[in-house]
Backbone as CSV, one residue per row, in Angstrom:
resi,resn,N_x,N_y,N_z,CA_x,CA_y,CA_z,C_x,C_y,C_z
1,MET,16.050,-24.277,13.830,15.474,-22.940,13.912,14.875,-22.525,12.572
2,GLU,15.560,-22.868,11.495,15.071,-22.508,10.158,13.729,-23.173,9.866
3,LYS,13.558,-24.419,10.315,12.289,-25.121,10.098,11.155,-24.458,10.865
4,VAL,11.451,-23.953,12.041,10.439,-23.248,12.834,9.990,-21.990,12.116
5,ILE,10.929,-21.239,11.583,10.608,-20.007,10.853,9.771,-20.329,9.623
6,GLN,10.126,-21.376,8.884,9.364,-21.763,7.696,7.949,-22.175,8.072
7,THR,7.801,-22.886,9.186,6.474,-23.302,9.645,5.613,-22.093,9.996
8,LEU,6.212,-21.120,10.682,5.463,-19.911,11.037,5.045,-19.141,9.799
9,LYS,5.939,-19.036,8.816,5.611,-18.340,7.570,4.486,-19.055,6.846
10,ARG,4.518,-20.365,6.841,3.481,-21.143,6.165,2.122,-20.916,6.827
11,ARG,2.106,-20.873,8.160,0.839,-20.640,8.870,0.295,-19.253,8.569
12,ASP,1.174,-18.264,8.518,0.747,-16.913,8.164,0.179,-16.898,6.756
13,GLY,0.828,-17.615,5.853,0.362,-17.693,4.475,-0.992,-18.364,4.372
14,GLU,-1.197,-19.398,5.164,-2.482,-20.100,5.157,-3.608,-19.190,5.626
15,LYS,-3.300,-18.288,6.536,-4.313,-17.331,7.005,-4.542,-16.233,5.975
16,ARG,-3.523,-15.916,5.199,-3.604,-14.816,4.230,-4.365,-15.231,2.971
17,ILE,-4.308,-16.503,2.588,-4.911,-16.943,1.327,-6.419,-16.667,1.268
18,PRO,-7.207,-16.990,2.302,-8.643,-16.658,2.218,-8.904,-15.158,2.051
19,VAL,-8.090,-14.339,2.709,-8.237,-12.887,2.573,-7.890,-12.466,1.147
20,LEU,-6.846,-13.067,0.600,-6.448,-12.775,-0.777,-7.573,-13.107,-1.749
21,LYS,-8.231,-14.230,-1.527,-9.340,-14.629,-2.400,-10.451,-13.584,-2.376
22,LEU,-10.743,-13.077,-1.187,-11.773,-12.031,-1.082,-11.338,-10.752,-1.794
23,GLU,-10.066,-10.392,-1.637,-9.557,-9.194,-2.310,-9.610,-9.364,-3.828
24,ILE,-9.296,-10.549,-4.312,-9.346,-10.813,-5.755,-10.784,-10.732,-6.243
25,ASP,-11.713,-11.328,-5.510,-13.128,-11.251,-5.890,-13.606,-9.804,-5.974
26,TYR,-13.239,-9.010,-4.977,-13.644,-7.610,-4.960,-13.047,-6.856,-6.149
27,GLU,-11.777,-7.114,-6.420,-11.109,-6.408,-7.524,-11.671,-6.846,-8.871
28,LEU,-12.067,-8.112,-8.989,-12.714,-8.571,-10.222,-14.061,-7.869,-10.426
29,LEU,-14.782,-7.675,-9.341,-16.043,-6.942,-9.423,-15.797,-5.498,-9.847
30,THR,-14.762,-4.890,-9.277,-14.399,-3.521,-9.647,-14.012,-3.454,-11.120
31,LEU,-13.250,-4.431,-11.574,-12.854,-4.476,-12.985,-14.079,-4.627,-13.884
32,PHE,-14.996,-5.502,-13.508,-16.213,-5.696,-14.297,-17.003,-4.393,-14.413
33,ASP,-17.163,-3.703,-13.280,-17.881,-2.417,-13.294,-17.167,-1.398,-14.181
34,ALA,-15.848,-1.378,-14.114,-15.077,-0.429,-14.924,-15.224,-0.747,-16.411
35,ILE,-15.244,-2.023,-16.745,-15.430,-2.413,-18.154,-16.819,-2.004,-18.628
36,GLN,-17.819,-2.238,-17.786,-19.188,-1.863,-18.144,-19.329,-0.355,-18.338
37,SER,-18.596,0.409,-17.529,-18.666,1.871,-17.595,-17.658,2.468,-18.568
38,ASN,-16.828,1.612,-19.127,-15.810,2.034,-20.089,-14.828,3.043,-19.472
39,GLU,-14.422,2.776,-18.223,-13.478,3.630,-17.501,-12.069,3.052,-17.656
40,HIS,-11.330,3.566,-18.607,-10.028,2.994,-18.957,-9.004,3.102,-17.828
41,ASP,-9.019,4.200,-17.080,-8.067,4.351,-15.972,-8.303,3.290,-14.898
42,GLN,-9.562,3.092,-14.549,-9.886,2.104,-13.513,-9.604,0.682,-14.009
43,ILE,-9.826,0.431,-15.271,-9.522,-0.887,-15.845,-8.040,-1.189,-15.673
44,THR,-7.201,-0.224,-15.989,-5.758,-0.405,-15.865,-5.356,-0.622,-14.411
45,LYS,-5.914,0.186,-13.498,-5.595,0.053,-12.076,-6.014,-1.321,-11.553
46,SER,-7.198,-1.761,-11.929,-7.691,-3.059,-11.462,-6.830,-4.201,-11.989
47,LYS,-6.443,-4.121,-13.233,-5.585,-5.164,-13.799,-4.240,-5.223,-13.090
48,GLN,-3.687,-4.066,-12.777,-2.406,-4.032,-12.068,-2.542,-4.621,-10.658
49,LYS,-3.613,-4.255,-9.981,-3.824,-4.781,-8.623,-4.058,-6.284,-8.666
50,LEU,-4.812,-6.754,-9.646,-5.042,-8.189,-9.773,-3.747,-8.946,-10.033
51,GLU,-2.875,-8.362,-10.816,-1.586,-9.000,-11.086,-0.748,-9.100,-9.805
52,LYS,-0.767,-8.060,-8.982,-0.039,-8.085,-7.713,-0.626,-9.139,-6.772
53,LEU,-1.961,-9.193,-6.692,-2.611,-10.177,-5.835,-2.323,-11.596,-6.313
54,ARG,-2.326,-11.782,-7.618,-2.025,-13.086,-8.206,-0.602,-13.514,-7.853
55,SER,0.333,-12.608,-7.975,1.722,-12.910,-7.652,1.880,-13.289,-6.181
56,GLU,1.195,-12.564,-5.314,1.268,-12.859,-3.892,0.696,-14.252,-3.601
57,TRP,-0.434,-14.563,-4.239,-1.065,-15.864,-4.038,-0.134,-16.989,-4.487
58,LEU,0.471,-16.829,-5.657,1.386,-17.849,-6.150,2.589,-18.010,-5.224
59,ARG,3.083,-16.914,-4.701,4.225,-16.956,-3.790,3.850,-17.679,-2.487
60,LEU,2.634,-17.448,-1.999,2.211,-18.075,-0.761,1.970,-19.574,-0.932
61,GLU,1.536,-19.978,-2.096,1.242,-21.391,-2.320,2.485,-22.194,-2.666
62,ALA,3.590,-21.520,-2.931,4.817,-22.247,-3.300,5.498,-22.848,-2.092
């Protein structure tokens, strides 16, 4: 039963990774715009969100 649960989680993770990549790309674009506009609040928010997305990606690939 445990192997079945792990397999299902892995499949869900495989579906989530492409979405995560798109979210990271979007957030990188947002960060770039914030840097260009010198918006310190948005820079901080984008960095925090990118760190969360990065952590999720690493967790899914493990």
